[in-house]
Coordinates of C-alpha atoms and ligand atoms in Angstrom, one line a residue:
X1 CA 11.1 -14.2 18.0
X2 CA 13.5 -11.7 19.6
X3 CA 14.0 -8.3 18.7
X4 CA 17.6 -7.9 19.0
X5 CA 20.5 -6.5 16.6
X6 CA 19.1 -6.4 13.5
X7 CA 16.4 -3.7 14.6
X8 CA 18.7 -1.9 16.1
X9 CA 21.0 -1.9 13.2
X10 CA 24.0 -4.8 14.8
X11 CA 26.4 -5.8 12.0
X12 CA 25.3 -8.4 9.6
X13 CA 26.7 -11.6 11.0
X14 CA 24.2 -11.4 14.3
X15 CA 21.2 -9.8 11.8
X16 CA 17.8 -11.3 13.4
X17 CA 15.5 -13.0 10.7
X18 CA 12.3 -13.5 10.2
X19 CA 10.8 -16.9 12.4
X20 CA 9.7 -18.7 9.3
X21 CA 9.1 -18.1 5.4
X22 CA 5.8 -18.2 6.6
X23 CA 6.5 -15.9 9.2
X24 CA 8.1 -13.5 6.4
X25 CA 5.3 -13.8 4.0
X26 CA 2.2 -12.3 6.6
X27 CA 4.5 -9.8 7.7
X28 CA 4.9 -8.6 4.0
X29 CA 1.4 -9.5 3.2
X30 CA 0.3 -7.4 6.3
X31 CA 2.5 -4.5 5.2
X32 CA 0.9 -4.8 1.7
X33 CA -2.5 -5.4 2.3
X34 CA -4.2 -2.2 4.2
X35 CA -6.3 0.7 3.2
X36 CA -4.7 0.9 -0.4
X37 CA -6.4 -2.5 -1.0
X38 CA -10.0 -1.5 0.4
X39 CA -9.9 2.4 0.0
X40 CA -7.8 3.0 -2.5
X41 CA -8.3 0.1 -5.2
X42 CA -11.7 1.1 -5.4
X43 CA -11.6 4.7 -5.0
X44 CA -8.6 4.8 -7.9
X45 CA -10.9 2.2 -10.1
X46 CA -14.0 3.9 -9.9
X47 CA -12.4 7.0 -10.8
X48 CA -10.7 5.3 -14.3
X49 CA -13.4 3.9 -15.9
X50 CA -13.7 0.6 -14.2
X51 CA -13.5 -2.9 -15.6
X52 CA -11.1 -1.5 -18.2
X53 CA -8.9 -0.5 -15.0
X54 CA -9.3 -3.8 -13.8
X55 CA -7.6 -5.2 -16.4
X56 CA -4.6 -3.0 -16.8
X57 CA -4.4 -3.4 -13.2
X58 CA -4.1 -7.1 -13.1
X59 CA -1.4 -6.5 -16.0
X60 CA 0.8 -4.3 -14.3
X61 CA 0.9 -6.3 -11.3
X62 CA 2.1 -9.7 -13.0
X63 CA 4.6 -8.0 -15.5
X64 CA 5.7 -4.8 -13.7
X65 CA 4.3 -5.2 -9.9
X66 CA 5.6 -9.2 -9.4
X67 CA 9.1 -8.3 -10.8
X68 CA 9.5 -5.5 -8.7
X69 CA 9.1 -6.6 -5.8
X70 CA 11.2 -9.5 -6.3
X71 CA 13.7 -7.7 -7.2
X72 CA 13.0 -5.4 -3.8
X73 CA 13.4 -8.6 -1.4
X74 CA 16.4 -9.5 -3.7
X75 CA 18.1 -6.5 -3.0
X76 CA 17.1 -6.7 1.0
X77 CA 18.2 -9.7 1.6
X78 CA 21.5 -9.4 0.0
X79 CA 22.6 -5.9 1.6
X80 CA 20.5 -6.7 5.1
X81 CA 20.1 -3.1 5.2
X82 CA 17.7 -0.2 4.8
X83 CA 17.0 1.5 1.5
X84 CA 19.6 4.3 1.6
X85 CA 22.6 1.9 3.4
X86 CA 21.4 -1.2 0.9
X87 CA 22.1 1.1 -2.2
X88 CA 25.3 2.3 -0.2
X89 CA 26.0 -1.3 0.1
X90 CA 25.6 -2.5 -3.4
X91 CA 27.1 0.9 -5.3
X92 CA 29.0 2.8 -2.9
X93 CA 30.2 6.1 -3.8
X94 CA 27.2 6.9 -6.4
X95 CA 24.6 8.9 -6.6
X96 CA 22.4 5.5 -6.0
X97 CA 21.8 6.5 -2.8
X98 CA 19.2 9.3 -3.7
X99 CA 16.6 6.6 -4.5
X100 CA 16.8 5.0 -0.6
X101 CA 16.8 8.7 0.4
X102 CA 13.9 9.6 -2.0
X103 CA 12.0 6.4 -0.4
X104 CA 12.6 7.5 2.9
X105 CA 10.9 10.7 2.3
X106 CA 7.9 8.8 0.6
X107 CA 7.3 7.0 3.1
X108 CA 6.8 9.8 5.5
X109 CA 4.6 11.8 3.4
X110 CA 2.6 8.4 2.4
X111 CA 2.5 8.2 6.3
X112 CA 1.3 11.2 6.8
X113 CA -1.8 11.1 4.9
X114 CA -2.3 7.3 5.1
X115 CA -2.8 7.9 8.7
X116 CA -5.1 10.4 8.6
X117 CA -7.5 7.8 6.4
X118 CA -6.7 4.9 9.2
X119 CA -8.1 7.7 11.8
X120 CA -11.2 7.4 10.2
X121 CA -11.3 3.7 10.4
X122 CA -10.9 4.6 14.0
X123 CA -13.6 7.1 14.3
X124 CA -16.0 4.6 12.1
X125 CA -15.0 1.6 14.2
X126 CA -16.6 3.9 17.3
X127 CA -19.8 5.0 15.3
X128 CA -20.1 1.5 14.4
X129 CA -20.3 0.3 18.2
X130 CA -22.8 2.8 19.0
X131 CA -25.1 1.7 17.0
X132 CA -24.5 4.4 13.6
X133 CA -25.2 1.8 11.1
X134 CA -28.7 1.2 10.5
X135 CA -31.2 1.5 7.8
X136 CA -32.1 4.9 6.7
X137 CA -28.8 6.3 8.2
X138 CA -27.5 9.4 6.6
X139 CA -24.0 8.1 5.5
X140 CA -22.7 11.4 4.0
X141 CA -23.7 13.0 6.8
X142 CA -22.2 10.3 9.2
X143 CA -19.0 10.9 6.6
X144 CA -19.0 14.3 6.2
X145 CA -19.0 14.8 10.4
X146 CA -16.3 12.1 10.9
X147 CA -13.3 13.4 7.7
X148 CA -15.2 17.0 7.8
X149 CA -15.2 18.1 11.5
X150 CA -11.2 19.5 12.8
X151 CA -11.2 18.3 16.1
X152 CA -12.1 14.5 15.6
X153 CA -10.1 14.4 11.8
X154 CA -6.9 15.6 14.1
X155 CA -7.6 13.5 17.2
X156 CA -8.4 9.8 15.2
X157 CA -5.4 10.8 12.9
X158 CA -3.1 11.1 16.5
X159 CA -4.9 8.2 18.1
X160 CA -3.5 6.1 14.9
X161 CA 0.1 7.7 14.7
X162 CA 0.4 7.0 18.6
X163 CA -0.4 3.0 17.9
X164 CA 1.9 2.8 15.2
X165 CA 4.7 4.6 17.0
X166 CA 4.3 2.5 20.1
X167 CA 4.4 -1.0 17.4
X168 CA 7.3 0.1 16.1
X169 CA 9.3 0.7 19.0
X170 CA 8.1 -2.5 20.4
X171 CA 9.8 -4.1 17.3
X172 CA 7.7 -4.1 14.2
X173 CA 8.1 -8.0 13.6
X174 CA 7.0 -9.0 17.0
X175 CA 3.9 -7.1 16.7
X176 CA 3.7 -7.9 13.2
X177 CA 3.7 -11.5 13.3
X178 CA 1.6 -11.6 15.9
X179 CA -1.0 -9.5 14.3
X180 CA -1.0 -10.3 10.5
X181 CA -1.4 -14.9 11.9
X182 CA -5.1 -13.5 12.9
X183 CA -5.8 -10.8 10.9
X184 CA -5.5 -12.4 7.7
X185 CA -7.7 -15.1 7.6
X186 CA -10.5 -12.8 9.8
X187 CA -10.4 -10.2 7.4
X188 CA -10.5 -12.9 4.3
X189 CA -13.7 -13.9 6.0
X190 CA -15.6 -11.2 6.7
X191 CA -14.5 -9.7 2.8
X192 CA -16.4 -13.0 1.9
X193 CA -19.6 -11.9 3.9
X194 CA -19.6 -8.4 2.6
X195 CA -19.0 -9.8 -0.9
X196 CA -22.0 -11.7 -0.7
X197 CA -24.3 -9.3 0.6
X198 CA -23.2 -6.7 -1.7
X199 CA -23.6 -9.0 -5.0
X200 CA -26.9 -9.9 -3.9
X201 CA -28.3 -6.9 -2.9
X202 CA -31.1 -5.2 -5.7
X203 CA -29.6 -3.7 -8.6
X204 CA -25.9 -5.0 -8.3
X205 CA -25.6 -6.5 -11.8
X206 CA -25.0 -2.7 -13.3
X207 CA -22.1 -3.0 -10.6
X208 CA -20.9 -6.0 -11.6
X209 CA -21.1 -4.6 -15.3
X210 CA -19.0 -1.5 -14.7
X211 CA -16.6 -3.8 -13.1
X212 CA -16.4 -6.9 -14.9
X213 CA -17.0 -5.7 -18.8
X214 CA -14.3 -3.5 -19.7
X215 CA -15.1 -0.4 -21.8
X216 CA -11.3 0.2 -23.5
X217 CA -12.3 3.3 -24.6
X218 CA -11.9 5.2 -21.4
X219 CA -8.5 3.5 -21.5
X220 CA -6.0 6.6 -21.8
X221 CA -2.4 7.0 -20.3
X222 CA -3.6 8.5 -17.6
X223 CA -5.8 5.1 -16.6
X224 CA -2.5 3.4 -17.1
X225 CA -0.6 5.6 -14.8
X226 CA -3.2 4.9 -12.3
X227 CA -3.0 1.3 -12.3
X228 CA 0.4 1.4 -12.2
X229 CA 1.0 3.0 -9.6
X230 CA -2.3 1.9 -7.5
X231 CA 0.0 -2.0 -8.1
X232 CA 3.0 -0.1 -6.6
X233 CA 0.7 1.5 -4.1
X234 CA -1.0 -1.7 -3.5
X235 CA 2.1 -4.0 -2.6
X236 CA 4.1 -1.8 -1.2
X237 CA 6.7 -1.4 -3.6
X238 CA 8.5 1.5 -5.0
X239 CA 9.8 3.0 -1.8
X240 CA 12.0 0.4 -0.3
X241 CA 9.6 -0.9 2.2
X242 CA 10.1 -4.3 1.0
X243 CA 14.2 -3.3 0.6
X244 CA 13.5 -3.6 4.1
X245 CA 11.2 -6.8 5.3
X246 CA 13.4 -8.8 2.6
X247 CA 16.2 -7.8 4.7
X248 CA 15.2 -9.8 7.4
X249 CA 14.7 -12.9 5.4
X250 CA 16.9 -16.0 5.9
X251 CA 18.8 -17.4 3.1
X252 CA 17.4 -20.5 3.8
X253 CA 14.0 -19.6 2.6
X254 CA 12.9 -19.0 -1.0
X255 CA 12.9 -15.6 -2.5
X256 CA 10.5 -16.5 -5.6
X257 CA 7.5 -18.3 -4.0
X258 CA 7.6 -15.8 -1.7
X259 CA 6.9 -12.8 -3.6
X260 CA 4.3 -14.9 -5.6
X261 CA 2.3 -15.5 -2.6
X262 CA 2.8 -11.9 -0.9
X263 CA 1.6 -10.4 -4.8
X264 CA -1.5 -13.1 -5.3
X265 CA -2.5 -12.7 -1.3
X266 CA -2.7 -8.7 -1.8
X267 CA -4.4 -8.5 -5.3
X268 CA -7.3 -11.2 -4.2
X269 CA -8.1 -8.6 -1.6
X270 CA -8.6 -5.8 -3.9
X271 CA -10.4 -7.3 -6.1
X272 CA -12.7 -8.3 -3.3
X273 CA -13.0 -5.0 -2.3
X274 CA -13.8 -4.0 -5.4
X275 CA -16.6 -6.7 -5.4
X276 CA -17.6 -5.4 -2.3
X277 CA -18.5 -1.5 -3.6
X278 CA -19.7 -1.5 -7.4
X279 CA -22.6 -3.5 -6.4
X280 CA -23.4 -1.4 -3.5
X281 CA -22.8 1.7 -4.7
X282 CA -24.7 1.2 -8.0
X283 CA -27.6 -0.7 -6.0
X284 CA -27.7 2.7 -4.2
X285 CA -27.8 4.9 -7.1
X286 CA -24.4 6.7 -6.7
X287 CA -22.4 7.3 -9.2
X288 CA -18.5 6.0 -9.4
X289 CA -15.8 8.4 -9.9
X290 CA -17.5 11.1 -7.4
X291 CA -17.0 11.6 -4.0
X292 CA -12.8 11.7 -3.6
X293 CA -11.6 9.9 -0.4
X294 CA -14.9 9.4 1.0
X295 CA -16.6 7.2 -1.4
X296 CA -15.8 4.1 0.1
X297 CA -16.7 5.0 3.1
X298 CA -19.9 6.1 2.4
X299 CA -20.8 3.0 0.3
X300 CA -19.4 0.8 3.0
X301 CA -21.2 2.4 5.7
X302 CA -24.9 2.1 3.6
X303 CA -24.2 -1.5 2.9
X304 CA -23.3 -2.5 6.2
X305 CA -27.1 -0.9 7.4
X306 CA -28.7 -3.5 5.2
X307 CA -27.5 -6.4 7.1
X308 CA -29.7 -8.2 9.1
X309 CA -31.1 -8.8 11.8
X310 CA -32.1 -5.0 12.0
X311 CA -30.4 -3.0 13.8
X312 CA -28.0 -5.9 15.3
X313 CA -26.6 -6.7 12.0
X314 CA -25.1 -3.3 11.4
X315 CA -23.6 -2.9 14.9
X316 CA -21.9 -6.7 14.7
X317 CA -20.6 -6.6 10.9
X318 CA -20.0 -2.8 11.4
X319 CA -17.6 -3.0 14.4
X320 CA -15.7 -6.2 13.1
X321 CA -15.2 -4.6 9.8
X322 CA -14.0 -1.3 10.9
X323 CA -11.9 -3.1 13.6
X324 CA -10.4 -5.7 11.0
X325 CA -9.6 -2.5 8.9
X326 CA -7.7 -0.7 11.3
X327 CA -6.2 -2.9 12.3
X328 CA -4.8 -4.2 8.4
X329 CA -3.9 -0.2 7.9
X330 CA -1.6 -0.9 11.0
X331 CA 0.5 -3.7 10.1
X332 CA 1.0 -1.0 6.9
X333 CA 1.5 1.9 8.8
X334 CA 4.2 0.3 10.7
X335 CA 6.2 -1.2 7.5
X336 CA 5.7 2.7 6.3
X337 CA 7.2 3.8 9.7
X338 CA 9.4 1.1 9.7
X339 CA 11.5 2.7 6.8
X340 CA 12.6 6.2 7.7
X341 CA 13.2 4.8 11.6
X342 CA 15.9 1.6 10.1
X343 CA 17.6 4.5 8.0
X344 CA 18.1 7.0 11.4
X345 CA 18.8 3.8 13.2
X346 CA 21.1 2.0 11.2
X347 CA 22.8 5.5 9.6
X348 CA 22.1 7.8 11.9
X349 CA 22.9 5.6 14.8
X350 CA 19.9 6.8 16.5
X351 CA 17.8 4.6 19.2
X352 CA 15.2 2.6 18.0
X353 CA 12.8 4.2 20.2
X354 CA 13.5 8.1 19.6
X355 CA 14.2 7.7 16.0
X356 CA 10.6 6.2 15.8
X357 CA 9.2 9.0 17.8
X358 CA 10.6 12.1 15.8
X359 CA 9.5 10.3 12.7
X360 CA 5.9 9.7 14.3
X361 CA 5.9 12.7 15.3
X362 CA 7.1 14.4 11.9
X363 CA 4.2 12.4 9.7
X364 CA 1.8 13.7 12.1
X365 CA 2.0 17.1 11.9
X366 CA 2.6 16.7 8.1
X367 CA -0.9 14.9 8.2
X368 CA -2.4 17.7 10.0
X369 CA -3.5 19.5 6.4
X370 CA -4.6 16.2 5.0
X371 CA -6.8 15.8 7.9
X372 CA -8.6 19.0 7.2
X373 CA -8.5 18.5 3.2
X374 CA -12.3 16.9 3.6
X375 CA -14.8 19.8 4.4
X376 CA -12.8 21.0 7.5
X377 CA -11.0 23.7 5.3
X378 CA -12.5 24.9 2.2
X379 CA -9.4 25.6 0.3
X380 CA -7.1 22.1 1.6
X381 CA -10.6 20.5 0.4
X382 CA -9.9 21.9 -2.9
X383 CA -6.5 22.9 -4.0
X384 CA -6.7 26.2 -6.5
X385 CA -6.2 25.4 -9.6
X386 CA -5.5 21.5 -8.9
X387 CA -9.2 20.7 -8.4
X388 CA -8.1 17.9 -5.9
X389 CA -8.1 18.3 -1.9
X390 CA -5.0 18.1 -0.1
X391 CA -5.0 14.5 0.5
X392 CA -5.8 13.5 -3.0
X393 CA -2.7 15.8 -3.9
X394 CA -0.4 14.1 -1.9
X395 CA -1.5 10.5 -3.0
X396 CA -1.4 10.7 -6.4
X397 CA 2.2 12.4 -6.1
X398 CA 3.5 10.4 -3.2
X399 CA 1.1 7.1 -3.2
X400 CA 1.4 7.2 -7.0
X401 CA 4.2 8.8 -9.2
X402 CA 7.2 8.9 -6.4
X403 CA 6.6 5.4 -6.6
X404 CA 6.3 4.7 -10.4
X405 CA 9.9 6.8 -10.1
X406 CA 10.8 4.8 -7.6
X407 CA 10.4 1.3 -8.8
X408 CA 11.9 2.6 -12.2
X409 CA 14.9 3.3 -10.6
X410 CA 14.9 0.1 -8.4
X411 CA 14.3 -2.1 -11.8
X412 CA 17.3 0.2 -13.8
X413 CA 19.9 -0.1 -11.0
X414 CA 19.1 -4.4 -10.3
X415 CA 19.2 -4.9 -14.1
X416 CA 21.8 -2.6 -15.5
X417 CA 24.1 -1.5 -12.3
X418 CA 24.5 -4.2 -10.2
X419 CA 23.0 -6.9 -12.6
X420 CA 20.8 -9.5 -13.0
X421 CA 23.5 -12.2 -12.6
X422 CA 24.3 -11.3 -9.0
X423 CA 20.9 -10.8 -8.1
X424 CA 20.3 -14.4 -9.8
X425 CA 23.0 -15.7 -7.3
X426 CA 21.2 -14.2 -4.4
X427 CA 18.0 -16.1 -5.4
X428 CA 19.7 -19.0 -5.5
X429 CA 21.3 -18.8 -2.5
X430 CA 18.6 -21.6 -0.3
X431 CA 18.4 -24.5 -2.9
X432 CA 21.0 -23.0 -6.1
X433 CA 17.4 -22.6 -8.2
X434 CA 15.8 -19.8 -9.8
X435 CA 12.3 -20.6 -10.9
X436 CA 11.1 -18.3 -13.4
X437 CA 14.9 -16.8 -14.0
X438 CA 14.5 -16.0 -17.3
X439 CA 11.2 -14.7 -17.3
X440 CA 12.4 -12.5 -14.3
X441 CA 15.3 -11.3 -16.1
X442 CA 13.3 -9.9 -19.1
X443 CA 10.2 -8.4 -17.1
X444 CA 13.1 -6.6 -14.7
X445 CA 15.6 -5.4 -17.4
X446 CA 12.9 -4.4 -20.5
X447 CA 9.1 -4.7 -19.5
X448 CA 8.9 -3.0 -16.2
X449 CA 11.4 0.4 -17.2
X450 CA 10.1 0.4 -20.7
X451 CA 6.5 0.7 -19.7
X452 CA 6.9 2.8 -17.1
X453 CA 9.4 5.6 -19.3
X454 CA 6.4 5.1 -22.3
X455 CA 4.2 5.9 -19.5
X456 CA 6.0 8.9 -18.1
X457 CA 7.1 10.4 -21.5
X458 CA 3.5 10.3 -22.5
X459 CA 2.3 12.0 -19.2
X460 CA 4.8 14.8 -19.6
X461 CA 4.0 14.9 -23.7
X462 CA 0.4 15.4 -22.1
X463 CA 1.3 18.0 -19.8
X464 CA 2.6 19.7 -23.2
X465 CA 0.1 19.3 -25.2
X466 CA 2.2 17.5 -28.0
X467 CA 0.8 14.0 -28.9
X468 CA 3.3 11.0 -29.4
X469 CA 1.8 7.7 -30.1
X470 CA -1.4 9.1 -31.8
Ligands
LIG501 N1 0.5 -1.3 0.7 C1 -0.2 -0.6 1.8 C2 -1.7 -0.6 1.5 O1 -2.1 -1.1 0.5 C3 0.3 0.7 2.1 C4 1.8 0.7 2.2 C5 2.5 0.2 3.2 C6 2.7 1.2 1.3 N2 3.9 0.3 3.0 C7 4.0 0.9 1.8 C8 2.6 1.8 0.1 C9 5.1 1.3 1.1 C10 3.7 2.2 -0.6 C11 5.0 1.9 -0.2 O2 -2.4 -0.1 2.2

């Protein structure tokens, strides 16, 4: 496929589209799955109690998550546009246009720190090669030298920026499509091996426990929140990244199916992953919820030294792993990229190239404190008076409540601005059906902004100390 007008922001009649719906669902699916699905999903479940975050997960992403992000390709396809032109597009003249401009900004910070956790992938990738990963291996240690030490956190975190940056100007779908047509089904199989070496590995059932038999008593809104926003996390949505893949979808493909597959694809992962580090992390005799943005790391690295054949095992699974992982946090990091460089493109009328150089450029140095938030500076590493690091800070505002704000405002303006009925029309626009309409319809208008304004009220009822639903 060429890269031609529609990356560099051409009027709509000569916009490019995506090769095939195929084509369209691995580029989203590579945007969506990436480090939130094998660091984060764990990371964010271990730390809420589990199973019983399991299952609110899986609930938010069928009722709030699926909807969503229909309704994200919806509004993409129909404007062909970037966030902050497509809500210029659809409802010009309003103040609308402060959600594209508040996703742009997202997804720079989101860059900035998601980065910084891709350099490490980098750094383990390397350790992994020269032979790191072996029985007995001090994995803290190997953890706390790779996110700890300034020089190396900085210089992985640039290595990774530089790659995405030099994707992006090359045209994010070319790279994107040829990437994701490989990377999927290599890192589906290799998930598979880890899976079942971690499930069979001594002591895994109490891992399997934590994860599978759901304790609703550590359920509070604060689990919720974290689910819901790990789902927008997760698939991408809530920032306008997939305002702008579904913009380069055809009208001849179909909108519904589409979604379905991107949502399903992206959630099998993280459950995977999550199969992949309550066994080994329990069979190891650490504890979940401790550790921040290492844990998974850790746990990863101390399962992949029980593979055999000793010390082979470890380098080969090691190295593919870690290589398979970077390179799934890419075809993310570009559609994060991607964002902020089609708004200075297509508003700004800058070229594709410098506008993704000055954002690059911008993410990195913003990453530069999240980079030394894990033992490289003691206070970054924990915030006064927030008792998170840096990089923890920034996720849970950026990775988690910009985009529960974000996709509230998204589901408010298709549902009760611009309308369900258009955005029907738009679905219907390859074969004149809507599969699901109805059920669309509700989740999007009541479901999704209901539970999310219970959620938030709550929170800021919390924050307050007043108590409103008991
Ligand atoms: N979904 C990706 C992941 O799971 C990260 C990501 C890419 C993202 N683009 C996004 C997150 C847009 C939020 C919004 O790793």
């Amino acid at each position: 496929m060429e890269t031609n007008s529609a990356m560099t922001g051409g009027d709509l009649a000569v916009r490019d589209t995506w090769g095939s719906k195929l084509a369209f669902i691995l580029a989203a699916a590579g945007s969506a799955i990436g480090l939130g699905n094998i660091w984060g999903f764990p990371t964010v479940a271990g730390q809420n109690g589990g199973a019983a975050f399991l299952v609110v997960y899986l609930l938010a992403v069928a009722f709030i998550g699926a909807p969503v992000m229909l309704a994200e390709l919806i509004i993409g396809r129909r404007t062909q546009r970037n966030p902050v032109g497509a809500f210029k597009a659809l409802a010009p003249d309003s103040a609308w246009v402060v959600v594209g401009a508040l996703g742009v900004l997202t997804g720079v910070v989101i860059l900035s720190f998601y980065s910084v956790i891709a350099g490490w992938t980098l750094a383990y990738v390397w350790k992994a090669v020269t032979g790191t990963f072996v029985a007995g291996a001090d994995t803290e240690a190997i953890f706390g030298h790779v996110a700890g030490d300034a020089l190396p956190a900085i210089g992985w975190h640039l290595v990774f920026m530089v790659i995405t940056v030099t994707v992006v100007i090359g045209g994010v779908r070319k790279g994107i499509e040829r990437w994701t047509k490989v990377l999927m089904p290599a890192l589906f199989i290799i998930l598979l091996l880890l899976v079942a070496r971690a499930v069979t590995l001594p002591g895994a059932g109490v891992g399997l426990d934590f994860y599978f038999k759901p304790d609703f008593s550590k359920l509070d809104v604060n689990v919720v929140l974290a689910a819901i926003g790990q789902a927008f996390f997760s698939l991408s949505l809530g920032m306008g990244a997939m305002i702008t893949y579904g913009s380069y979808i055809s009208r001849k493909d179909d909108l519904v199916s589409s979604a379905a597959w991107v949502t399903g694809f992206d959630t099998v992962i993280a459950i995977m992953a999550g199969l992949i580090i309550f066994p080994t992390l329990f069979s190891a005799g650490l504890e979940p919820g401790t550790g921040g943005p290492g844990m998974v790391f850790v746990v990863l690295t101390s399962l992949l030294s029980t593979i055999p054949p000793e010390p082979i095992g470890g380098v080969i699974f090691g190295t593919l792993f870690f290589l398979l992982l970077a390179i799934a946090a890419l075809t993310s990091s570009m559609s994060l990229l991607e964002v902020a460089s089609a708004w200075l493109i297509d508003e700004r009328k800058v070229p594709r190239k410098k506008a993704a150089i000055t954002i690059g450029a911008l993410a990195f140095i913003l990453g530069i404190p999240s980079a030394l938030a894990n033992g490289a500076v003691d206070w970054l590493s924990a915030l006064p008076g927030v008792g998170l690091d840096f990089l923890s800070f920034l996720f849970t505002i950026f990775g988690q409540y910009a985009l529960v704000v974000g996709a509230l405002l998204i589901s408010i303006f298709i549902a009760w601005v611009w309308g369900v009925r258009p955005a029907g029309e738009e679905v219907r626009a390859n074969d004149g059906r809507f599969p699901l309409g109805r059920l669309w319809s509700f989740l999007i208008r009541y479901v999704a902004p209901l539970a999310i304004v219970a959620i938030l009220v709550q929170l800021v009822a919390q924050l307050f100390g007043w108590s409103l639903f008991g």
